[in-house]
């Protein structure tokens, strides 16, 4: 009998809640915490379900085949798996346990990493994208300030068809958001790594494509994963390609944006307003000037939270597929980082 382990850095209460949801969806299998698996049975663990785990905990299980994340974004885990510290720990563990370890295990992340792909999450992100797009389109940050000053002043806004919205990334979350925005007739563009053809959406790729798209953007929405190629991709050079007064929504990962450059662009008026749900450091430190910047709306990483019911069902289906047909879902390309 194979085992499934649950690894996370969540509170005990949160872990039990997850395990309860997962076990209620699984047939003939139970998800166990590390302490519930005797050492002699650790080699029987072939699946780990993880939520922000300590990556080194994965090394306890020499025959791990796949790691299922409960998060859609796995940037932190991917970076950790690629790190020297992790690979050194793999080698150490390997030499310590030569006899007990299966040969294929514990070389650089020999297991597959599968992230959570949940249509409910994509819907939730699409709703957030629409909500905050409307917030910017209908000048809500200005009206909030005017109310504070008891000012009665009507502001112009652009009609949807004249508002150029550009999306960085058109994966599971980006495409879902674009599809919802399309229903309101916005003028839409997106930028991705590989070329694509999308109905009714202008598509760009490559560095030239990025500049061409940003030059025609009123609201820029970031849904790119954080990888070595996207780290600080929005910086003083690229933000300057936007028309003066453009607005930014960052809903993927904080470090895709260079915060110091963004603050300078907001202060100069190059960027009129930024809605930020993600930050280079989370929670956003109390001393950060981002909190009180009049041109920034701060959200506490809530644009698309994981839904326990739907995600437990999806994970259980993935496990069933693997147990019955030996099929694994598309896994994260550790080299590409997403
Ligand atoms: P995904 O399906 O993997 O899609 C990623 C998209 O980014 C793809 O279109 C990909 O291009 C593009 N991309 C990646 N690297 C690129 C590069 N170097 N240059 C240009 N395009 C690049 O990811 P997803 O499910 O849509 O999720 C996106 C991100 O959302 C996650 O990584 C996570 O950080 C974030 N997220 C945030 C929350 C929240 O609550 N704030 C919740 C969940 C997830 P190709 O199409 O060419 O591959």
mmCIF file of C-alpha atoms and ligand atoms in Angstrom:
data_model
loop_
_atom_site.group_PDB
_atom_site.id
_atom_site.type_symbol
_atom_site.label_atom_id
_atom_site.label_comp_id
_atom_site.label_asym_id
_atom_site.label_seq_id
_atom_site.Cartn_x
_atom_site.Cartn_y
_atom_site.Cartn_z
ATOM 1 C CA UNK A 1 0.000 0.000 0.000
ATOM 2 C CA UNK A 2 1.410 3.362 -1.036
ATOM 3 C CA UNK A 3 1.145 6.431 1.200
ATOM 4 C CA UNK A 4 0.202 10.046 0.575
ATOM 5 C CA UNK A 5 1.842 12.621 2.840
ATOM 6 C CA UNK A 6 0.692 16.189 3.530
ATOM 7 C CA UNK A 7 3.524 18.693 3.940
ATOM 8 C CA UNK A 8 3.052 22.330 4.828
ATOM 9 C CA UNK A 9 4.058 25.114 7.141
ATOM 10 C CA UNK A 10 0.419 25.825 8.019
ATOM 11 C CA UNK A 11 -0.912 25.896 11.565
ATOM 12 C CA UNK A 12 -2.020 22.551 12.998
ATOM 13 C CA UNK A 13 -5.642 23.627 12.722
ATOM 14 C CA UNK A 14 -5.287 24.606 9.050
ATOM 15 C CA UNK A 15 -3.526 21.328 8.254
ATOM 16 C CA UNK A 16 -6.306 19.262 9.838
ATOM 17 C CA UNK A 17 -8.909 21.225 7.890
ATOM 18 C CA UNK A 18 -7.121 20.490 4.607
ATOM 19 C CA UNK A 19 -6.683 16.814 5.453
ATOM 20 C CA UNK A 20 -10.356 16.576 6.341
ATOM 21 C CA UNK A 21 -11.346 18.063 2.967
ATOM 22 C CA UNK A 22 -8.902 15.872 1.052
ATOM 23 C CA UNK A 23 -9.850 12.652 2.835
ATOM 24 C CA UNK A 24 -13.550 13.332 2.304
ATOM 25 C CA UNK A 25 -12.878 13.283 -1.465
ATOM 26 C CA UNK A 26 -10.547 10.276 -1.617
ATOM 27 C CA UNK A 27 -11.634 6.692 -2.044
ATOM 28 C CA UNK A 28 -9.602 3.878 -0.408
ATOM 29 C CA UNK A 29 -6.788 6.302 0.473
ATOM 30 C CA UNK A 30 -6.035 8.661 3.310
ATOM 31 C CA UNK A 31 -3.705 11.598 3.408
ATOM 32 C CA UNK A 32 -1.333 11.418 6.365
ATOM 33 C CA UNK A 33 0.809 13.889 8.259
ATOM 34 C CA UNK A 34 4.559 13.040 8.443
ATOM 35 C CA UNK A 35 4.234 11.996 12.102
ATOM 36 C CA UNK A 36 1.598 9.425 11.177
ATOM 37 C CA UNK A 37 4.014 7.583 8.869
ATOM 38 C CA UNK A 38 6.527 5.305 10.646
ATOM 39 C CA UNK A 39 10.105 5.770 9.437
ATOM 40 C CA UNK A 40 10.221 2.267 7.965
ATOM 41 C CA UNK A 41 7.235 3.183 5.748
ATOM 42 C CA UNK A 42 8.603 6.463 4.402
ATOM 43 C CA UNK A 43 9.799 4.636 1.292
ATOM 44 C CA UNK A 44 6.149 3.794 0.567
ATOM 45 C CA UNK A 45 5.223 7.447 0.101
ATOM 46 C CA UNK A 46 4.811 8.180 -3.605
ATOM 47 C CA UNK A 47 2.648 11.331 -3.457
ATOM 48 C CA UNK A 48 3.104 14.501 -1.413
ATOM 49 C CA UNK A 49 0.360 17.108 -1.233
ATOM 50 C CA UNK A 50 1.966 20.399 -0.325
ATOM 51 C CA UNK A 51 1.092 23.921 0.735
ATOM 52 C CA UNK A 52 4.207 26.037 1.166
ATOM 53 C CA UNK A 53 6.268 23.099 2.495
ATOM 54 C CA UNK A 54 9.795 23.182 3.803
ATOM 55 C CA UNK A 55 11.410 21.784 0.596
ATOM 56 C CA UNK A 56 13.880 19.707 2.592
ATOM 57 C CA UNK A 57 10.975 17.749 4.119
ATOM 58 C CA UNK A 58 10.468 16.217 0.674
ATOM 59 C CA UNK A 59 13.810 14.477 1.070
ATOM 60 C CA UNK A 60 12.384 12.154 3.730
ATOM 61 C CA UNK A 61 10.564 10.239 1.006
ATOM 62 C CA UNK A 62 12.995 8.525 -1.378
ATOM 63 C CA UNK A 63 10.340 7.122 -3.729
ATOM 64 C CA UNK A 64 8.286 10.245 -4.221
ATOM 65 C CA UNK A 65 6.851 10.281 -7.752
ATOM 66 C CA UNK A 66 4.879 13.485 -7.681
ATOM 67 C CA UNK A 67 4.277 16.523 -5.570
ATOM 68 C CA UNK A 68 0.851 18.108 -5.869
ATOM 69 C CA UNK A 69 0.759 21.753 -4.844
ATOM 70 C CA UNK A 70 -2.428 23.214 -3.403
ATOM 71 C CA UNK A 71 -1.395 26.546 -4.876
ATOM 72 C CA UNK A 72 -1.651 27.709 -8.489
ATOM 73 C CA UNK A 73 1.576 29.699 -8.129
ATOM 74 C CA UNK A 74 4.561 27.484 -7.276
ATOM 75 C CA UNK A 75 7.337 30.026 -7.800
ATOM 76 C CA UNK A 76 8.684 29.784 -4.239
ATOM 77 C CA UNK A 77 8.868 25.994 -4.314
ATOM 78 C CA UNK A 78 10.431 25.927 -7.794
ATOM 79 C CA UNK A 79 13.120 28.390 -6.715
ATOM 80 C CA UNK A 80 13.811 26.297 -3.612
ATOM 81 C CA UNK A 81 14.059 23.066 -5.647
ATOM 82 C CA UNK A 82 16.544 24.758 -7.976
ATOM 83 C CA UNK A 83 18.606 26.198 -5.153
ATOM 84 C CA UNK A 84 22.112 25.049 -4.270
ATOM 85 C CA UNK A 85 21.018 24.496 -0.660
ATOM 86 C CA UNK A 86 18.360 22.008 -1.729
ATOM 87 C CA UNK A 87 20.592 20.186 -4.176
ATOM 88 C CA UNK A 88 23.365 19.966 -1.590
ATOM 89 C CA UNK A 89 20.838 18.544 0.889
ATOM 90 C CA UNK A 90 19.803 15.991 -1.797
ATOM 91 C CA UNK A 91 23.396 14.875 -2.203
ATOM 92 C CA UNK A 92 24.022 14.695 1.560
ATOM 93 C CA UNK A 93 20.878 12.702 2.153
ATOM 94 C CA UNK A 94 21.797 10.417 -0.705
ATOM 95 C CA UNK A 95 25.229 9.616 0.627
ATOM 96 C CA UNK A 96 23.861 9.122 4.176
ATOM 97 C CA UNK A 97 21.180 6.705 3.069
ATOM 98 C CA UNK A 98 22.833 4.927 0.183
ATOM 99 C CA UNK A 99 21.423 1.550 1.133
ATOM 100 C CA UNK A 100 17.861 2.516 1.785
ATOM 101 C CA UNK A 101 17.421 4.797 -1.190
ATOM 102 C CA UNK A 102 16.139 3.944 -4.556
ATOM 103 C CA UNK A 103 18.710 5.039 -7.158
ATOM 104 C CA UNK A 104 16.435 7.288 -9.164
ATOM 105 C CA UNK A 105 15.401 9.261 -6.104
ATOM 106 C CA UNK A 106 16.931 12.306 -4.580
ATOM 107 C CA UNK A 107 18.866 13.513 -7.503
ATOM 108 C CA UNK A 108 17.775 17.036 -8.386
ATOM 109 C CA UNK A 109 14.001 17.039 -7.802
ATOM 110 C CA UNK A 110 13.463 13.630 -9.376
ATOM 111 C CA UNK A 111 9.727 13.899 -8.743
ATOM 112 C CA UNK A 112 7.209 15.788 -10.888
ATOM 113 C CA UNK A 113 5.699 18.981 -9.518
ATOM 114 C CA UNK A 114 2.031 19.501 -10.384
ATOM 115 C CA UNK A 115 0.413 22.820 -9.520
ATOM 116 C CA UNK A 116 -3.245 23.391 -8.753
ATOM 117 C CA UNK A 117 -5.334 24.101 -11.827
ATOM 118 C CA UNK A 118 -8.819 24.946 -10.663
ATOM 119 C CA UNK A 119 -11.474 26.629 -12.864
ATOM 120 C CA UNK A 120 -12.979 28.140 -9.679
ATOM 121 C CA UNK A 121 -9.686 29.887 -9.017
ATOM 122 C CA UNK A 122 -9.511 31.151 -12.610
ATOM 123 C CA UNK A 123 -13.079 32.482 -12.234
ATOM 124 C CA UNK A 124 -12.146 34.150 -8.964
ATOM 125 C CA UNK A 125 -9.107 35.802 -10.586
ATOM 126 C CA UNK A 126 -11.221 36.917 -13.556
ATOM 127 C CA UNK A 127 -13.723 38.544 -11.175
ATOM 128 C CA UNK A 128 -10.902 40.350 -9.364
ATOM 129 C CA UNK A 129 -9.405 41.530 -12.632
ATOM 130 C CA UNK A 130 -12.778 42.866 -13.754
ATOM 131 C CA UNK A 131 -13.534 44.500 -10.388
ATOM 132 C CA UNK A 132 -10.241 46.382 -10.204
ATOM 133 C CA UNK A 133 -10.298 47.265 -13.895
ATOM 134 C CA UNK A 134 -13.677 48.926 -13.339
ATOM 135 C CA UNK A 135 -12.302 50.593 -10.205
ATOM 136 C CA UNK A 136 -9.598 52.216 -12.311
ATOM 137 C CA UNK A 137 -11.791 52.857 -15.355
ATOM 138 C CA UNK A 138 -14.435 54.645 -13.263
ATOM 139 C CA UNK A 139 -11.893 56.776 -11.337
ATOM 140 C CA UNK A 140 -12.711 55.295 -7.943
ATOM 141 C CA UNK A 141 -9.348 56.162 -6.322
ATOM 142 C CA UNK A 142 -9.983 59.843 -7.206
ATOM 143 C CA UNK A 143 -13.575 59.793 -5.958
ATOM 144 C CA UNK A 144 -12.395 58.283 -2.636
ATOM 145 C CA UNK A 145 -9.911 61.146 -2.284
ATOM 146 C CA UNK A 146 -12.507 63.741 -3.287
ATOM 147 C CA UNK A 147 -14.906 62.397 -0.665
ATOM 148 C CA UNK A 148 -12.174 62.808 1.966
ATOM 149 C CA UNK A 149 -11.961 66.469 0.936
ATOM 150 C CA UNK A 150 -15.765 66.899 0.568
ATOM 151 C CA UNK A 151 -15.218 67.759 -3.078
ATOM 152 C CA UNK A 152 -18.134 67.481 -5.569
ATOM 153 C CA UNK A 153 -16.386 67.059 -8.932
ATOM 154 C CA UNK A 154 -17.373 64.905 -11.908
ATOM 155 C CA UNK A 155 -14.546 63.153 -13.717
ATOM 156 C CA UNK A 156 -14.381 61.883 -17.286
ATOM 157 C CA UNK A 157 -13.956 58.198 -17.900
ATOM 158 C CA UNK A 158 -13.201 56.201 -21.046
ATOM 159 C CA UNK A 159 -15.859 53.954 -22.579
ATOM 160 C CA UNK A 160 -14.895 50.275 -22.518
ATOM 161 C CA UNK A 161 -14.380 50.008 -26.264
ATOM 162 C CA UNK A 162 -11.853 52.861 -26.124
ATOM 163 C CA UNK A 163 -9.985 51.544 -23.107
ATOM 164 C CA UNK A 164 -6.832 49.608 -24.047
ATOM 165 C CA UNK A 165 -6.208 46.835 -21.561
ATOM 166 C CA UNK A 166 -3.063 44.727 -21.851
ATOM 167 C CA UNK A 167 -2.398 41.488 -20.023
ATOM 168 C CA UNK A 168 1.067 40.172 -19.285
ATOM 169 C CA UNK A 169 0.673 36.381 -19.413
ATOM 170 C CA UNK A 170 -2.239 34.494 -20.893
ATOM 171 C CA UNK A 171 -2.113 31.182 -19.052
ATOM 172 C CA UNK A 172 -4.877 29.591 -17.010
ATOM 173 C CA UNK A 173 -5.575 32.799 -15.067
ATOM 174 C CA UNK A 174 -4.746 35.364 -17.753
ATOM 175 C CA UNK A 175 -6.948 33.746 -20.395
ATOM 176 C CA UNK A 176 -9.883 33.354 -18.022
ATOM 177 C CA UNK A 177 -9.601 37.050 -17.152
ATOM 178 C CA UNK A 178 -9.306 38.107 -20.801
ATOM 179 C CA UNK A 179 -12.426 36.090 -21.650
ATOM 180 C CA UNK A 180 -14.444 37.910 -19.002
ATOM 181 C CA UNK A 181 -13.083 41.338 -20.031
ATOM 182 C CA UNK A 182 -13.994 40.515 -23.629
ATOM 183 C CA UNK A 183 -17.655 40.429 -22.640
ATOM 184 C CA UNK A 184 -17.456 44.141 -21.809
ATOM 185 C CA UNK A 185 -15.943 45.036 -25.174
ATOM 186 C CA UNK A 186 -12.616 46.365 -23.967
ATOM 187 C CA UNK A 187 -9.833 46.740 -26.490
ATOM 188 C CA UNK A 188 -7.646 43.814 -25.403
ATOM 189 C CA UNK A 189 -4.027 42.745 -25.932
ATOM 190 C CA UNK A 190 -1.795 40.194 -24.283
ATOM 191 C CA UNK A 191 1.870 39.232 -24.179
ATOM 192 C CA UNK A 192 3.239 35.734 -23.647
ATOM 193 C CA UNK A 193 6.472 33.763 -24.115
ATOM 194 C CA UNK A 194 5.272 31.761 -27.119
ATOM 195 C CA UNK A 195 3.305 33.014 -30.145
ATOM 196 C CA UNK A 196 -0.477 32.482 -30.030
ATOM 197 C CA UNK A 197 -3.621 33.280 -31.959
ATOM 198 C CA UNK A 198 -6.510 34.492 -29.874
ATOM 199 C CA UNK A 199 -9.890 35.498 -31.188
ATOM 200 C CA UNK A 200 -10.497 39.240 -30.775
ATOM 201 C CA UNK A 201 -7.336 39.810 -28.704
ATOM 202 C CA UNK A 202 -4.134 41.301 -30.142
ATOM 203 C CA UNK A 203 -1.234 39.079 -29.251
ATOM 204 C CA UNK A 204 2.431 39.976 -28.736
ATOM 205 C CA UNK A 205 5.551 38.082 -27.759
ATOM 206 C CA UNK A 206 9.271 38.761 -27.435
ATOM 207 C CA UNK A 207 10.944 41.970 -26.240
ATOM 208 C CA UNK A 208 9.874 43.953 -29.338
ATOM 209 C CA UNK A 209 6.342 42.725 -28.828
ATOM 210 C CA UNK A 210 6.405 43.858 -25.212
ATOM 211 C CA UNK A 211 7.386 47.420 -26.166
ATOM 212 C CA UNK A 212 4.823 47.538 -28.973
ATOM 213 C CA UNK A 213 2.063 46.411 -26.607
ATOM 214 C CA UNK A 214 3.000 48.650 -23.684
ATOM 215 C CA UNK A 215 3.049 51.702 -25.962
ATOM 216 C CA UNK A 216 -0.665 51.135 -26.576
ATOM 217 C CA UNK A 217 -1.871 50.437 -23.064
ATOM 218 C CA UNK A 218 -4.142 52.332 -20.690
ATOM 219 C CA UNK A 219 -4.387 49.631 -18.016
ATOM 220 C CA UNK A 220 -1.642 47.021 -17.689
ATOM 221 C CA UNK A 221 -2.497 43.823 -15.812
ATOM 222 C CA UNK A 222 0.275 41.491 -14.707
ATOM 223 C CA UNK A 223 -0.453 37.763 -14.496
ATOM 224 C CA UNK A 224 3.035 36.488 -15.289
ATOM 225 C CA UNK A 225 4.636 33.893 -13.045
ATOM 226 C CA UNK A 226 7.781 34.974 -11.240
ATOM 227 C CA UNK A 227 10.763 33.353 -12.959
ATOM 228 C CA UNK A 228 14.351 34.489 -13.576
ATOM 229 C CA UNK A 229 13.128 36.017 -16.887
ATOM 230 C CA UNK A 230 10.227 37.940 -15.350
ATOM 231 C CA UNK A 231 11.954 39.111 -12.161
ATOM 232 C CA UNK A 232 11.775 42.960 -12.089
ATOM 233 C CA UNK A 233 10.583 42.871 -15.681
ATOM 234 C CA UNK A 234 8.442 45.917 -14.974
ATOM 235 C CA UNK A 235 11.095 48.499 -14.195
ATOM 236 C CA UNK A 236 11.884 52.112 -15.057
ATOM 237 C CA UNK A 237 12.745 51.216 -18.655
ATOM 238 C CA UNK A 238 9.668 49.107 -19.441
ATOM 239 C CA UNK A 239 7.242 51.263 -17.410
ATOM 240 C CA UNK A 240 8.444 54.237 -19.466
ATOM 241 C CA UNK A 241 7.132 52.497 -22.617
ATOM 242 C CA UNK A 242 3.579 52.973 -21.298
ATOM 243 C CA UNK A 243 1.744 56.174 -22.270
ATOM 244 C CA UNK A 244 1.976 58.777 -19.496
ATOM 245 C CA UNK A 245 -0.826 58.304 -16.981
ATOM 246 C CA UNK A 246 -1.298 54.552 -17.592
ATOM 247 C CA UNK A 247 -2.462 52.379 -14.689
ATOM 248 C CA UNK A 248 -1.130 49.097 -13.363
ATOM 249 C CA UNK A 249 -2.703 46.070 -11.701
ATOM 250 C CA UNK A 250 -0.293 43.464 -10.306
ATOM 251 C CA UNK A 251 -2.025 40.221 -9.311
ATOM 252 C CA UNK A 252 0.687 37.585 -9.872
ATOM 253 C CA UNK A 253 3.887 38.064 -7.858
ATOM 254 C CA UNK A 254 5.360 41.208 -6.314
ATOM 255 C CA UNK A 255 8.890 40.787 -7.637
ATOM 256 C CA UNK A 256 7.795 40.947 -11.290
ATOM 257 C CA UNK A 257 7.664 44.696 -10.560
ATOM 258 C CA UNK A 258 10.652 46.689 -9.348
ATOM 259 C CA UNK A 259 8.949 48.505 -6.472
ATOM 260 C CA UNK A 260 11.448 51.377 -6.245
ATOM 261 C CA UNK A 261 11.037 52.055 -10.000
ATOM 262 C CA UNK A 262 7.254 51.867 -9.704
ATOM 263 C CA UNK A 263 7.258 54.399 -6.844
ATOM 264 C CA UNK A 264 9.394 56.753 -8.954
ATOM 265 C CA UNK A 265 6.983 56.353 -11.906
ATOM 266 C CA UNK A 266 3.975 57.065 -9.669
ATOM 267 C CA UNK A 267 5.676 60.160 -8.250
ATOM 268 C CA UNK A 268 6.534 61.477 -11.713
ATOM 269 C CA UNK A 269 2.991 60.849 -12.999
ATOM 270 C CA UNK A 270 4.210 58.292 -15.567
ATOM 271 C CA UNK A 271 1.897 55.822 -13.804
ATOM 272 C CA UNK A 272 -1.325 57.318 -12.487
ATOM 273 C CA UNK A 273 -2.354 54.539 -10.107
ATOM 274 C CA UNK A 274 -1.330 50.996 -9.160
ATOM 275 C CA UNK A 275 -3.490 48.279 -7.628
ATOM 276 C CA UNK A 276 -1.150 45.808 -5.919
ATOM 277 C CA UNK A 277 -2.261 42.478 -4.472
ATOM 278 C CA UNK A 278 1.238 40.995 -4.247
ATOM 279 C CA UNK A 279 4.503 42.362 -2.913
ATOM 280 C CA UNK A 280 8.206 41.571 -2.904
ATOM 281 C CA UNK A 281 7.820 40.899 0.827
ATOM 282 C CA UNK A 282 4.563 39.574 2.270
ATOM 283 C CA UNK A 283 2.909 40.578 4.501
ATOM 284 C CA UNK A 284 3.831 44.076 3.321
ATOM 285 C CA UNK A 285 6.057 45.440 6.158
ATOM 286 C CA UNK A 286 4.362 48.140 8.273
ATOM 287 C CA UNK A 287 7.231 50.541 7.573
ATOM 288 C CA UNK A 288 6.791 50.265 3.775
ATOM 289 C CA UNK A 289 5.954 53.575 2.093
ATOM 290 C CA UNK A 290 3.691 51.600 -0.258
ATOM 291 C CA UNK A 291 0.994 51.482 2.470
ATOM 292 C CA UNK A 292 0.430 55.219 2.520
ATOM 293 C CA UNK A 293 1.198 56.115 -1.089
ATOM 294 C CA UNK A 294 -1.823 58.071 -2.375
ATOM 295 C CA UNK A 295 -1.539 56.469 -5.815
ATOM 296 C CA UNK A 296 -1.421 52.856 -4.635
ATOM 297 C CA UNK A 297 -4.283 50.592 -3.623
ATOM 298 C CA UNK A 298 -2.982 47.802 -1.374
ATOM 299 C CA UNK A 299 -4.700 44.402 -1.255
ATOM 300 C CA UNK A 300 -3.530 41.549 1.015
ATOM 301 C CA UNK A 301 -2.960 38.840 -1.654
ATOM 302 C CA UNK A 302 -6.643 38.045 -2.086
ATOM 303 C CA UNK A 303 -7.304 38.227 -5.808
ATOM 304 C CA UNK A 304 -7.697 34.449 -6.210
ATOM 305 C CA UNK A 305 -7.594 32.477 -2.979
ATOM 306 C CA UNK A 306 -7.542 28.669 -3.106
ATOM 307 C CA UNK A 307 -10.995 27.169 -2.588
ATOM 308 C CA UNK A 308 -10.672 24.137 -0.272
ATOM 309 C CA UNK A 309 -13.783 22.300 -1.544
ATOM 310 C CA UNK A 310 -13.032 22.541 -5.264
ATOM 311 C CA UNK A 311 -9.293 22.086 -4.949
ATOM 312 C CA UNK A 312 -9.618 18.999 -2.695
ATOM 313 C CA UNK A 313 -11.934 17.505 -5.332
ATOM 314 C CA UNK A 314 -9.445 18.251 -8.125
ATOM 315 C CA UNK A 315 -6.509 16.820 -6.166
ATOM 316 C CA UNK A 316 -8.536 13.674 -5.379
ATOM 317 C CA UNK A 317 -9.346 13.293 -9.093
ATOM 318 C CA UNK A 318 -5.646 13.657 -9.959
ATOM 319 C CA UNK A 319 -4.774 10.957 -7.418
ATOM 320 C CA UNK A 320 -7.485 8.663 -8.755
ATOM 321 C CA UNK A 321 -6.159 9.111 -12.310
ATOM 322 C CA UNK A 322 -2.655 8.279 -11.173
ATOM 323 C CA UNK A 323 -3.663 5.274 -9.076
ATOM 324 C CA UNK A 324 -5.991 3.778 -11.699
ATOM 325 C CA UNK A 325 -4.346 4.732 -15.008
ATOM 326 C CA UNK A 326 -0.845 5.677 -13.929
ATOM 327 C CA UNK A 327 -1.410 9.082 -15.536
ATOM 328 C CA UNK A 328 0.162 12.279 -14.237
ATOM 329 C CA UNK A 329 -1.112 15.723 -15.099
ATOM 330 C CA UNK A 330 1.044 18.230 -16.943
ATOM 331 C CA UNK A 331 3.802 19.170 -14.546
ATOM 332 C CA UNK A 332 5.704 22.373 -13.937
ATOM 333 C CA UNK A 333 8.810 22.862 -16.092
ATOM 334 C CA UNK A 334 11.336 23.410 -13.300
ATOM 335 C CA UNK A 335 13.864 24.835 -15.767
ATOM 336 C CA UNK A 336 11.431 27.431 -17.161
ATOM 337 C CA UNK A 337 10.112 28.087 -13.665
ATOM 338 C CA UNK A 338 6.357 27.747 -14.403
HETATM 339 P P1 LIG B 1 0.276 29.779 -16.301
HETATM 340 O O1 LIG B 1 -0.952 29.046 -16.744
HETATM 341 O O2 LIG B 1 1.525 29.023 -16.081
HETATM 342 O O3 LIG B 1 0.527 30.947 -17.359
HETATM 343 C C1 LIG B 1 1.655 31.744 -17.353
HETATM 344 C C2 LIG B 1 1.613 32.707 -18.541
HETATM 345 O O4 LIG B 1 2.765 33.553 -18.453
HETATM 346 C C3 LIG B 1 1.687 31.991 -19.893
HETATM 347 O O5 LIG B 1 0.870 32.647 -20.834
HETATM 348 C C4 LIG B 1 3.173 32.136 -20.274
HETATM 349 O O6 LIG B 1 3.444 32.176 -21.662
HETATM 350 C C5 LIG B 1 3.486 33.506 -19.686
HETATM 351 N N1 LIG B 1 4.929 33.633 -19.414
HETATM 352 C C6 LIG B 1 5.692 32.948 -18.555
HETATM 353 N N2 LIG B 1 6.973 33.368 -18.622
HETATM 354 C C7 LIG B 1 7.010 34.344 -19.564
HETATM 355 C C8 LIG B 1 8.044 35.156 -20.094
HETATM 356 N N3 LIG B 1 9.301 35.055 -19.667
HETATM 357 N N4 LIG B 1 7.721 36.052 -21.048
HETATM 358 C C9 LIG B 1 6.441 36.150 -21.491
HETATM 359 N N5 LIG B 1 5.414 35.399 -21.043
HETATM 360 C C10 LIG B 1 5.706 34.507 -20.079
HETATM 361 O O7 LIG B 1 -0.004 30.563 -14.944
HETATM 362 P P2 LIG B 1 -1.430 31.001 -14.329
HETATM 363 O O8 LIG B 1 -2.132 29.830 -13.746
HETATM 364 O O9 LIG B 1 -2.144 31.847 -15.320
HETATM 365 O O10 LIG B 1 -0.943 31.872 -13.080
HETATM 366 C C11 LIG B 1 -0.149 33.040 -13.244
HETATM 367 C C12 LIG B 1 0.400 33.495 -11.907
HETATM 368 O O11 LIG B 1 -0.666 34.001 -11.087
HETATM 369 C C13 LIG B 1 0.990 32.395 -11.023
HETATM 370 O O12 LIG B 1 2.294 32.072 -11.417
HETATM 371 C C14 LIG B 1 0.941 33.053 -9.657
HETATM 372 O O13 LIG B 1 2.110 33.789 -9.473
HETATM 373 C C15 LIG B 1 -0.206 34.036 -9.754
HETATM 374 N N6 LIG B 1 -1.316 33.765 -8.816
HETATM 375 C C16 LIG B 1 -1.722 34.778 -8.007
HETATM 376 C C17 LIG B 1 -2.790 34.572 -7.118
HETATM 377 C C18 LIG B 1 -3.266 35.689 -6.210
HETATM 378 O O14 LIG B 1 -4.158 35.467 -5.399
HETATM 379 N N7 LIG B 1 -2.740 36.889 -6.329
HETATM 380 C C19 LIG B 1 -3.435 33.341 -7.082
HETATM 381 C C20 LIG B 1 -2.996 32.330 -7.927
HETATM 382 C C21 LIG B 1 -1.918 32.549 -8.791
HETATM 383 P P3 LIG B 1 3.132 30.922 -22.624
HETATM 384 O O15 LIG B 1 1.621 30.910 -22.771
HETATM 385 O O16 LIG B 1 3.834 31.252 -23.863
HETATM 386 O O17 LIG B 1 3.642 29.705 -21.898
#
